[in-house]
XYZ file of C-alpha atoms in Angstrom:
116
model
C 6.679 0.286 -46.233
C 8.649 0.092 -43.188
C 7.605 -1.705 -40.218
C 8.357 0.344 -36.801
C 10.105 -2.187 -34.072
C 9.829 0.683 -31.259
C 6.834 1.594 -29.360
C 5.914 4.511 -27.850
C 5.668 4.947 -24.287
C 1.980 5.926 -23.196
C 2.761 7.125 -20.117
C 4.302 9.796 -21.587
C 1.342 11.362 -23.936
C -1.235 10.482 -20.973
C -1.015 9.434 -17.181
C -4.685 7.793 -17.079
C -3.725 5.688 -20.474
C -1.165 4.028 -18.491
C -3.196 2.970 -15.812
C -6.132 1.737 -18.543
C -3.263 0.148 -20.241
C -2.046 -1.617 -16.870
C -5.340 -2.606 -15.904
C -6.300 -4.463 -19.022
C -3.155 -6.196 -19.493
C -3.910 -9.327 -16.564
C -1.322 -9.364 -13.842
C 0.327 -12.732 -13.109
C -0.277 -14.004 -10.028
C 0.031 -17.177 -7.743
C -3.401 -17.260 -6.593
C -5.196 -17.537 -10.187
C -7.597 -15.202 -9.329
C -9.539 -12.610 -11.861
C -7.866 -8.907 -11.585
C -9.763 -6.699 -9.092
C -11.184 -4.784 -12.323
C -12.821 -7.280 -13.881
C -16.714 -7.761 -13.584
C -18.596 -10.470 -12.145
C -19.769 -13.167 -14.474
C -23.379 -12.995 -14.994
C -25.157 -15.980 -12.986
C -27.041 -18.737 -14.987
C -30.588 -18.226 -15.947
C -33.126 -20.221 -13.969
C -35.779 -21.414 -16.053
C -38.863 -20.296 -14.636
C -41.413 -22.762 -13.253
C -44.891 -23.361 -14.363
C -47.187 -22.560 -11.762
C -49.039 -25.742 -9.849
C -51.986 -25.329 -11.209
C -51.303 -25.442 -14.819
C -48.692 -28.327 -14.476
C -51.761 -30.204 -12.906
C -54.095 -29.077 -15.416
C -52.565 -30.301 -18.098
C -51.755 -34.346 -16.114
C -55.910 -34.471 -15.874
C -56.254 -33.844 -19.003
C -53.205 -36.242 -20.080
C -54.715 -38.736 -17.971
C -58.474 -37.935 -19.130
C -57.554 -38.739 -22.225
C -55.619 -41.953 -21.949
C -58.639 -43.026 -20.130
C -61.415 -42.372 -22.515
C -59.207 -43.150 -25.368
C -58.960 -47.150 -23.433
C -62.686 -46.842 -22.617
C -64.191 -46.189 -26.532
C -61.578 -49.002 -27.744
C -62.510 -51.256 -25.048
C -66.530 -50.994 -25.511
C -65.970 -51.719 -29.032
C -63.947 -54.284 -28.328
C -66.588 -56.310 -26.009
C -69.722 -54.913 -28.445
C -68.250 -56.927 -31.406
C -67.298 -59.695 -29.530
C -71.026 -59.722 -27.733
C -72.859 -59.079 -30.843
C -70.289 -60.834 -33.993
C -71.906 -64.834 -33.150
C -75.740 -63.425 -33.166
C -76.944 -64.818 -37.014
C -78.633 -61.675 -38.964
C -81.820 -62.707 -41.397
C -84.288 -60.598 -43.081
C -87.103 -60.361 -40.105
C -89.788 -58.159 -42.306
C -89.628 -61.496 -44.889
C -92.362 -60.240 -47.255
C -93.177 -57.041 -45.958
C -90.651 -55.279 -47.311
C -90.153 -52.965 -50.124
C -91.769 -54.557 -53.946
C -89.450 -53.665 -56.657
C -92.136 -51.383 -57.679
C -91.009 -49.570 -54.562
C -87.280 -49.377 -55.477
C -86.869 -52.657 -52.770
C -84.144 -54.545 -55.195
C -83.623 -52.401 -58.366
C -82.650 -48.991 -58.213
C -82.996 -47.740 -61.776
C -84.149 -44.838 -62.996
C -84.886 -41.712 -60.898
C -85.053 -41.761 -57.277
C -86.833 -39.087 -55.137
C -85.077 -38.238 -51.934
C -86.069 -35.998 -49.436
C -83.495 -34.317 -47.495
C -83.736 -32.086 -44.327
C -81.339 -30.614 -42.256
């Protein structure tokens, strides 16, 4: 197939092709500039702010938490140390349970009673 080397002329067929023609080929020009045709670039998308409230909303409850997180670790910390040198004996000595009772031996059937 034959390749054609000659182009038409468009301003021939159509006067308004030639000026779309001329107006999307970019003119060179000293100053850099965009053609006059061109449209503005869309400006950058601001990211929209949280409103003051909710940004301080959700520090109190960042900094609630922190806090009662240090306050449950810390109490546990001081109970055990308080309460890990007191020495632990049997107190009720021989008023406890017999082993008719199911004090030391837990075989056979136990009866539990369960509410909720």
């Amino acid at each position: 197939m034959p390749v054609q080397t000659r182009r038409r002329s468009s301003a021939s067929t159509h006067p308004s092709a030639a000026a779309k023609a001329s107006a999307a080929i970019p003119s060179q020009r000293s100053g850099g500039g965009k053609p006059p045709g061109d449209p503005p670039k869309p400006a950058k998308k601001r990211r929209r702010k949280d409103p003051l409230w909710a940004r301080i909303t959700v520090v109190v409850g960042a900094v609630l938490m922190v806090t009662s997180g240090a306050a449950l670790a810390g109490s546990k910390a001081v109970i055990s140390q308080a309460t890990g040198s007191i020495a632990q004996r049997n107190l009720l000595g021989e008023a406890g349970k017999s082993d008719a009772e199911g004090g030391e031996s837990l075989e056979g059937p136990i009866d539990m009673l369960l509410l909720g």
